[in-house]
Coordinates of C-alpha atoms and ligand atoms in Angstrom, one line a residue:
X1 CA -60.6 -24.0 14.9
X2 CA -59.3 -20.4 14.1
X3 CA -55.9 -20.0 13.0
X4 CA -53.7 -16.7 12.9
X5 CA -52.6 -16.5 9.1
X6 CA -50.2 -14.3 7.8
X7 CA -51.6 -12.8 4.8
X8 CA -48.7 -9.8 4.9
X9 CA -45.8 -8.5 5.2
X10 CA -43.7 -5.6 4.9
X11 CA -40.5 -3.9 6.3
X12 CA -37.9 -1.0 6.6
X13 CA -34.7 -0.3 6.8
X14 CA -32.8 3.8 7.4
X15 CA -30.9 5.0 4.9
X16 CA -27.7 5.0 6.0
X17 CA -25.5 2.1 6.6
X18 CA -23.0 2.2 8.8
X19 CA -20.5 -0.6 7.7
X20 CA -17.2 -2.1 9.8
X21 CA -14.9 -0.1 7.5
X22 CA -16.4 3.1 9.1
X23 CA -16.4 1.5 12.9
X24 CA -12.5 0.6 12.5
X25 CA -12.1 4.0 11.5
X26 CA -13.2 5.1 15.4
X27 CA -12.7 2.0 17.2
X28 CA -10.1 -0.4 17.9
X29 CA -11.3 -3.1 16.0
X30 CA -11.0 -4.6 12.6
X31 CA -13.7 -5.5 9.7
X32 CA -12.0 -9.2 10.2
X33 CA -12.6 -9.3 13.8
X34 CA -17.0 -8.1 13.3
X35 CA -17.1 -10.6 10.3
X36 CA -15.7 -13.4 12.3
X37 CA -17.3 -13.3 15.3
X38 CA -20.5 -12.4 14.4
X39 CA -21.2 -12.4 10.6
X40 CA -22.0 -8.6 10.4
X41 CA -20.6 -6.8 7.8
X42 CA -22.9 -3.4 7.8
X43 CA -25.9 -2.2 9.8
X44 CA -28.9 0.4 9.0
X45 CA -28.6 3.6 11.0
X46 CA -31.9 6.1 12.0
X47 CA -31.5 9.5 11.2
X48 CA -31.7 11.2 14.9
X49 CA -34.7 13.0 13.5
X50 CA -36.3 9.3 12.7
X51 CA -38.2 7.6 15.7
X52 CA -39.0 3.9 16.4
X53 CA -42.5 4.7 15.1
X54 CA -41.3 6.3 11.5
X55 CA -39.5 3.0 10.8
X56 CA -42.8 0.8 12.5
X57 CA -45.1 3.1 10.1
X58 CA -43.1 2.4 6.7
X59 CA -43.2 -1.2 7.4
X60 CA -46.7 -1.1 8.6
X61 CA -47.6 0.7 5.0
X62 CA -46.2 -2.4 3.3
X63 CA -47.6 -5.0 5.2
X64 CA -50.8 -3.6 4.8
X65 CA -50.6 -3.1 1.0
X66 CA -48.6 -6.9 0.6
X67 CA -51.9 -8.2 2.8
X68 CA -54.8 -6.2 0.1
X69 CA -57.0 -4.9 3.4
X70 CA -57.3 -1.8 4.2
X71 CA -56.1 -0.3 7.3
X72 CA -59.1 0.4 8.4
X73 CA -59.4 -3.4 9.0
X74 CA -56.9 -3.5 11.4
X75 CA -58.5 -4.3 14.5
X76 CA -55.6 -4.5 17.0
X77 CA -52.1 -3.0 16.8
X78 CA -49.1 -4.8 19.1
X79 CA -45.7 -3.5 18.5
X80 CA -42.9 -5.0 20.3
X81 CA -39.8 -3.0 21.1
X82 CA -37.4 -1.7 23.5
X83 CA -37.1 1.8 22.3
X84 CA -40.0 3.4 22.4
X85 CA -40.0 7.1 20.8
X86 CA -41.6 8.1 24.7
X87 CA -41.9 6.9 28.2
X88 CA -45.8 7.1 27.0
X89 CA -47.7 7.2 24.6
X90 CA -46.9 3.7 23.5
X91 CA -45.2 3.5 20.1
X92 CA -48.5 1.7 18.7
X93 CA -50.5 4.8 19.7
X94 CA -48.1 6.8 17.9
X95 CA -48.7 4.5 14.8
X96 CA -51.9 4.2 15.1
X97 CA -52.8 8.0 15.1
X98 CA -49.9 8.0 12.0
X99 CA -52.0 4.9 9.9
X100 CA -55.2 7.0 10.9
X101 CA -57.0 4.2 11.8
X102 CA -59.1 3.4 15.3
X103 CA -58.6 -0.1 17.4
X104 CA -57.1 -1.2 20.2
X105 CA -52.8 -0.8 20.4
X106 CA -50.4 -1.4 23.0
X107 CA -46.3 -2.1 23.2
X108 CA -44.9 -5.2 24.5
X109 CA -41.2 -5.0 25.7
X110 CA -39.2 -8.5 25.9
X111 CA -36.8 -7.7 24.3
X112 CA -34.8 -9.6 21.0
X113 CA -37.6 -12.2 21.7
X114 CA -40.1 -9.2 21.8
X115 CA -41.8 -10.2 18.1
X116 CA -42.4 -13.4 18.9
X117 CA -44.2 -12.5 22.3
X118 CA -46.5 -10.3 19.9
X119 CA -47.0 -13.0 17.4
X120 CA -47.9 -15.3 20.7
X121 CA -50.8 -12.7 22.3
X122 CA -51.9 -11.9 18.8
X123 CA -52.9 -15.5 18.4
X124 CA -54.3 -15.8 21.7
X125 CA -56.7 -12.4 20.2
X126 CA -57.2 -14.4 17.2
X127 CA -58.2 -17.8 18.9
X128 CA -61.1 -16.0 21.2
X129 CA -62.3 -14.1 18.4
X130 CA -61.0 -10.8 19.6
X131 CA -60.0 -9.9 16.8
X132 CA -60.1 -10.4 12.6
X133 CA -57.1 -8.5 11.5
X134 CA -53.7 -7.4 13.9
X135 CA -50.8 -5.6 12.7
X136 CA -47.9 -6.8 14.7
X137 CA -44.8 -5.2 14.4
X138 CA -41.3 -5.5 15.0
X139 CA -39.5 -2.1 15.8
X140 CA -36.2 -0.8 16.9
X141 CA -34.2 2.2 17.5
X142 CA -31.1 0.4 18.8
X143 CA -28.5 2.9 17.6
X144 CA -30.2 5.3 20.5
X145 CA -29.3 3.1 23.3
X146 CA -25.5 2.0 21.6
X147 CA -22.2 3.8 23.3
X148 CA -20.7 3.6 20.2
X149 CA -17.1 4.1 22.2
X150 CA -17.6 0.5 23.6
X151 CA -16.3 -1.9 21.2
X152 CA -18.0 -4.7 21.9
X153 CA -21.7 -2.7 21.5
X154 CA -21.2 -0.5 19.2
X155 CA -20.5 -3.2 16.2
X156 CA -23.5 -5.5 16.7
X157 CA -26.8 -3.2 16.7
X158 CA -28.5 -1.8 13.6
X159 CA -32.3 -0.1 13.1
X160 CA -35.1 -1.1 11.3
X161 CA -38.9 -2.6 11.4
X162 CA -41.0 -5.6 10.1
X163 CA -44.6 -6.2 10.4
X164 CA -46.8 -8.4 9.4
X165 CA -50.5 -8.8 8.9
X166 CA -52.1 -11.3 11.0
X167 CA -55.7 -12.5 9.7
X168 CA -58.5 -15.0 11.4
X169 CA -58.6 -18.3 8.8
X170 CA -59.7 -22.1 9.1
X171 CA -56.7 -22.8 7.3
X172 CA -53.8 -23.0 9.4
X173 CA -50.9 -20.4 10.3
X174 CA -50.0 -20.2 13.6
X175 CA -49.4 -23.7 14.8
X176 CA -47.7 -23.1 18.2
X177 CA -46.3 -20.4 20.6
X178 CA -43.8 -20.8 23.0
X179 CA -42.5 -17.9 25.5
X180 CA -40.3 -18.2 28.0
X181 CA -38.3 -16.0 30.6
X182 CA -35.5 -15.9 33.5
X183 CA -35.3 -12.7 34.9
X184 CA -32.5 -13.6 37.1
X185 CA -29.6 -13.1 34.7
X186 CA -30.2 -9.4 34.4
X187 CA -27.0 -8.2 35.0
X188 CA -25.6 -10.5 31.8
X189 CA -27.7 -8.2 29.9
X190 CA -29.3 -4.9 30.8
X191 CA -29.6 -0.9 30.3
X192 CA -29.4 1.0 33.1
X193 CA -31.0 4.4 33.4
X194 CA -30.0 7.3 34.4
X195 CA -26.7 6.1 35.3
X196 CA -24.4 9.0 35.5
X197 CA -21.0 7.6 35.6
X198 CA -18.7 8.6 32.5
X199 CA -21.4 10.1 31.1
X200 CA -23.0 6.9 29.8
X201 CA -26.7 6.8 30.7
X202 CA -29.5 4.3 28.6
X203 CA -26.7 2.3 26.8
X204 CA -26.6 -2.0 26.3
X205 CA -24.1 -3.3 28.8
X206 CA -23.6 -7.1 27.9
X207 CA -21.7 -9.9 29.2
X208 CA -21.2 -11.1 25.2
X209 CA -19.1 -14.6 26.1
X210 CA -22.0 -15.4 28.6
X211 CA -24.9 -14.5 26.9
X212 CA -23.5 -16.0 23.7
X213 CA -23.6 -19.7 25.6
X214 CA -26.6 -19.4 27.4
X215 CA -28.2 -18.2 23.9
X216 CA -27.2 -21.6 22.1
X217 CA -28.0 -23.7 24.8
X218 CA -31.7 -22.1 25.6
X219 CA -32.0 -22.2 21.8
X220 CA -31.6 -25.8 21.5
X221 CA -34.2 -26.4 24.1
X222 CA -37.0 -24.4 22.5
X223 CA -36.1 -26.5 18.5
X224 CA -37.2 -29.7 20.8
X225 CA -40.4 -28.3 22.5
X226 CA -41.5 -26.8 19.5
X227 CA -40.9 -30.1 17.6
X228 CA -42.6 -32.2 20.4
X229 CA -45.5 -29.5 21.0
X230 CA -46.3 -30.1 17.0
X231 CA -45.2 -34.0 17.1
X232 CA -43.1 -33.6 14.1
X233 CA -39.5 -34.0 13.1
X234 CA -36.4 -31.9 12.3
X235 CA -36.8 -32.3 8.8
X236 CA -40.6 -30.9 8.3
X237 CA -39.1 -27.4 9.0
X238 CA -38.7 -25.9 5.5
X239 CA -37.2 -22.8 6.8
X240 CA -36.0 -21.0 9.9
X241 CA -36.4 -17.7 10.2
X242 CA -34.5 -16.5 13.6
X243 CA -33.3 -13.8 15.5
X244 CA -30.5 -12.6 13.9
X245 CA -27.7 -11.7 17.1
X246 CA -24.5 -13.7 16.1
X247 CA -23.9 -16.1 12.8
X248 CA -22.5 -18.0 15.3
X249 CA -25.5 -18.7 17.1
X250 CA -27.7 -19.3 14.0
X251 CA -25.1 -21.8 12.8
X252 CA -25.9 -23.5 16.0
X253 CA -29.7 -23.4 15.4
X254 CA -28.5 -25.2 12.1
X255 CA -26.7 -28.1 12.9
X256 CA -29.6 -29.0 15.8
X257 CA -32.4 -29.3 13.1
X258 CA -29.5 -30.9 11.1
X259 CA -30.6 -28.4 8.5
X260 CA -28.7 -26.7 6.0
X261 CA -27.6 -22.9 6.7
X262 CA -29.3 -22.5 3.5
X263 CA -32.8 -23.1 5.0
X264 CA -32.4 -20.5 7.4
X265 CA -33.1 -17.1 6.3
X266 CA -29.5 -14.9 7.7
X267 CA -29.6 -11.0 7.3
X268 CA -27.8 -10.4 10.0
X269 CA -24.5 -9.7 7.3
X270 CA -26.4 -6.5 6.6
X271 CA -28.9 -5.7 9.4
X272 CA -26.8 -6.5 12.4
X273 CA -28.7 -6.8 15.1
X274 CA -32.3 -4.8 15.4
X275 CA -33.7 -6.9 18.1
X276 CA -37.3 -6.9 18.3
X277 CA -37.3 -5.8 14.2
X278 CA -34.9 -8.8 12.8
X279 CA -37.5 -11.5 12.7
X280 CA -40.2 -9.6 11.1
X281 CA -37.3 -8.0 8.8
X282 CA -35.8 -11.7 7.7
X283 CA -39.5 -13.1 7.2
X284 CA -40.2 -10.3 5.0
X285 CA -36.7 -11.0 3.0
X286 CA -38.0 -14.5 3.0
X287 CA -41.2 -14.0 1.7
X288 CA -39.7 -11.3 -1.3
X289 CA -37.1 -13.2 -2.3
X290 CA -39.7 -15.9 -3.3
X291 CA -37.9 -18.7 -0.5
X292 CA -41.1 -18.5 1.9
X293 CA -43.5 -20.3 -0.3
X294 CA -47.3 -20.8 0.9
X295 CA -48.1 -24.1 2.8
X296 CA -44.4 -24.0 3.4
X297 CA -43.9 -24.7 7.6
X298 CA -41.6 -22.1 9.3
X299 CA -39.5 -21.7 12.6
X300 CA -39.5 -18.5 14.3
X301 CA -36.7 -18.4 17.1
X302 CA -35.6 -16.0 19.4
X303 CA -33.6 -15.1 22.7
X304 CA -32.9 -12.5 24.7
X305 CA -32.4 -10.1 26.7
X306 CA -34.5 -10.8 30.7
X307 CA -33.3 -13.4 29.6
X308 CA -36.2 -14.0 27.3
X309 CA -36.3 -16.8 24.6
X310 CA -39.4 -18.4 22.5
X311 CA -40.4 -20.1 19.2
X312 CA -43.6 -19.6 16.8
X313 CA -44.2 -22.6 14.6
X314 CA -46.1 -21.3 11.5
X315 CA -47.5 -22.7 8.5
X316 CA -47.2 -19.8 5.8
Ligands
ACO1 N1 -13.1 -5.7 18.0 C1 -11.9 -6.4 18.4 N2 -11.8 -7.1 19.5 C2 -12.9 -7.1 20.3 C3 -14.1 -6.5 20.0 C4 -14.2 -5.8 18.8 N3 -15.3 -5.1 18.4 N4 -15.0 -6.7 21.0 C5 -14.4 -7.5 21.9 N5 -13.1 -7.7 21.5 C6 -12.1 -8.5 22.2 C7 -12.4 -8.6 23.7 O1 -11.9 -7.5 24.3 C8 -11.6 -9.9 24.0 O2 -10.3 -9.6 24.1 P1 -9.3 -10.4 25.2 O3 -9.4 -11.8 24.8 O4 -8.0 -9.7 25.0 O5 -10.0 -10.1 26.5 C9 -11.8 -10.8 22.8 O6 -12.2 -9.8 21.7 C10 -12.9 -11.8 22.9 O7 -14.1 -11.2 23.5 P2 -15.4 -12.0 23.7 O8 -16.4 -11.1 24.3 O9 -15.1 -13.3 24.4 O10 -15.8 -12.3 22.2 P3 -16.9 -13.3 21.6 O11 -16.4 -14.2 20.7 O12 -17.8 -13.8 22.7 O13 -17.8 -12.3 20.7 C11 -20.0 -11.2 20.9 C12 -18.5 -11.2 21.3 C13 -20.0 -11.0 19.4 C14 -20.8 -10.1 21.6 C15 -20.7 -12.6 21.2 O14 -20.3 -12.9 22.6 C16 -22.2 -12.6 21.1 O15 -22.7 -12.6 20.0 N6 -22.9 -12.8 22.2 C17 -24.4 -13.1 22.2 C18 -25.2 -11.9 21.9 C19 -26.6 -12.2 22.0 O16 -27.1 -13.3 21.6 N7 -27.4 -11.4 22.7 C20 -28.8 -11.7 23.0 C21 -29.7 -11.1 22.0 S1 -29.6 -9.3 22.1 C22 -30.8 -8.6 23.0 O17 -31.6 -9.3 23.6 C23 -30.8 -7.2 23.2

């Protein structure tokens, strides 16, 4: 049996930080309100001169160096996200050609749940002996696609990257995969392009309330199959390590694995929400901080927007 192990990972975050006390100062809305409703107190902002692929690059760099391999031994590169730096070339062609290496590399676009879609094909790589060695990666410009004159937008997104290295191993890592998605809710949760109306082309539109209680709901769901695809029980999770959207939600994800919120890894306080980047980003906190130990067994959870939702049950 060939597992996927992860053997490193790495991250990276803009420079600036754009924090509530600067949004109350152009919108009509209050530090209280953001910390409340969502747990965010500050996000990471790109420089407009920094693309999806500068952030997936740094974070590539570190995985690479965290794993000891070289990056020549990389020999497939999947990079989920849903702002691309072009229409084409991918974004893993663009860091590819930055890391200097040569292998296979292609985007996959699902989304918030986007990371754990790459994790899921990366393993499927791994299990036919595809591949040795894939950097999967987490990227996201979201402040390019935020009207940051809507309110109830322009507080929840924030930039950034994770990545980690994915190695071939007979001892375990990835467990399980689950990926799921409902395309029928689309209007819930979309960008539409090119729409000329007040001006507002390629920005979120989202039905918040709605997406918030389909979100918990899904979520619930995919904690059981998980659980049930692995045979074991709520309390052999040592740590979750979800999308970070709302507090809220995570909160949620909480009380159904009857977990403390102090097994679940929460950076959405100072990342916001960076979609297809926040999972890599929280398992690399994880892993830093010195909470993600090795042989340690670790949710991944996410949902979003398609509606797209999944899990990755790992073993660290
Ligand atoms: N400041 C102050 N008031 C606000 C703000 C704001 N920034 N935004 C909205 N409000 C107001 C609304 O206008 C509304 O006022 P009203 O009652 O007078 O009409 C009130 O606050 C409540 O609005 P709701 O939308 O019901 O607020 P809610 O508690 O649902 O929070 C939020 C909104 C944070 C967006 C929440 O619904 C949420 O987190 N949704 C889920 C997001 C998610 O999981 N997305 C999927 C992943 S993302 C992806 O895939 C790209």
């Amino acid at each position: 049996m060939i597992y996927s192990k992860i053997i490193g990972t790495g991250s990276y975050l803009p420079k600036k930080i754009l924090t509530n006390k600067d949004l109350e100062a152009s919108l009509d809305t209050s530090d209280d309100w953001i910390t409340s409703r969502t747990g965010i107190k500050e996000r990471h902002i790109a420089d407009p001169n920094e693309n999806t692929s500068d952030l997936a690059y740094e974070a590539s760099l570190e995985a690479i160096k965290s794993a000891n391999i070289d990056a020549s031994d990389i020999d497939l590169i999947i990079l989920a996200t849903t702002t691309p730096d072009k229409v084409f070339p991918s974004t893993a062609c663009t860091v590819q050609s930055k890391l200097n290496i040569s292998c296979p590399a292609f985007d996959i676009q699902a989304v918030c749940t986007g990371f754990i879609y790459a994790l899921s094909i990366a393993d499927k790589f791994m299990k036919t002996n595809a591949a040795k060695n894939v950097l999967v990666i987490g990227a996201d410009r979201m402040s390019s696609i935020t009207d940051y004159t809507d309110r109830t937008n322009a507080i929840l997104w924030g930039d950034g990257a994770g990545a980690v290295i994915l190695s071939a191993s007979k001892d375990p890592g990835i467990l399980s995969t689950h990926i799921h998605a409902d395309g029928k809710h689309e209007n819930l949760l979309h960008v539409p392009r090119n729409k000329k109306e007040k001006g507002k082309s390629d920005a979120i539109e989202m039905q918040g309330n709605q997406v918030f209680k389909f979100a918990v709901n899904t979520l619930d769901q995919i904690v059981d199959e998980t659980l049930l695809a692995n045979n074991l029980s709520k309390s052999d999770i040592d740590w979750v390590v979800p999308h970070q959207a709302n507090i809220r939600i995570l909160e949620a994800t909480a009380k159904k694995l009857e977990m403390s919120m102090s097994k679940v890894i929460v950076t959405i306080d100072r990342h916001g929400n960076t979609s297809a980047a926040s999972i890599p980003l929280a398992m690399d906190e994880g892993v830093k901080s010195g909470k993600i130990q090795p042989n340690q067994t670790i949710l991944m959870e996410a949902f979003g927007g398609g509606f797209t939702w999944g899990s990755a049950l790992i073993k660290y």
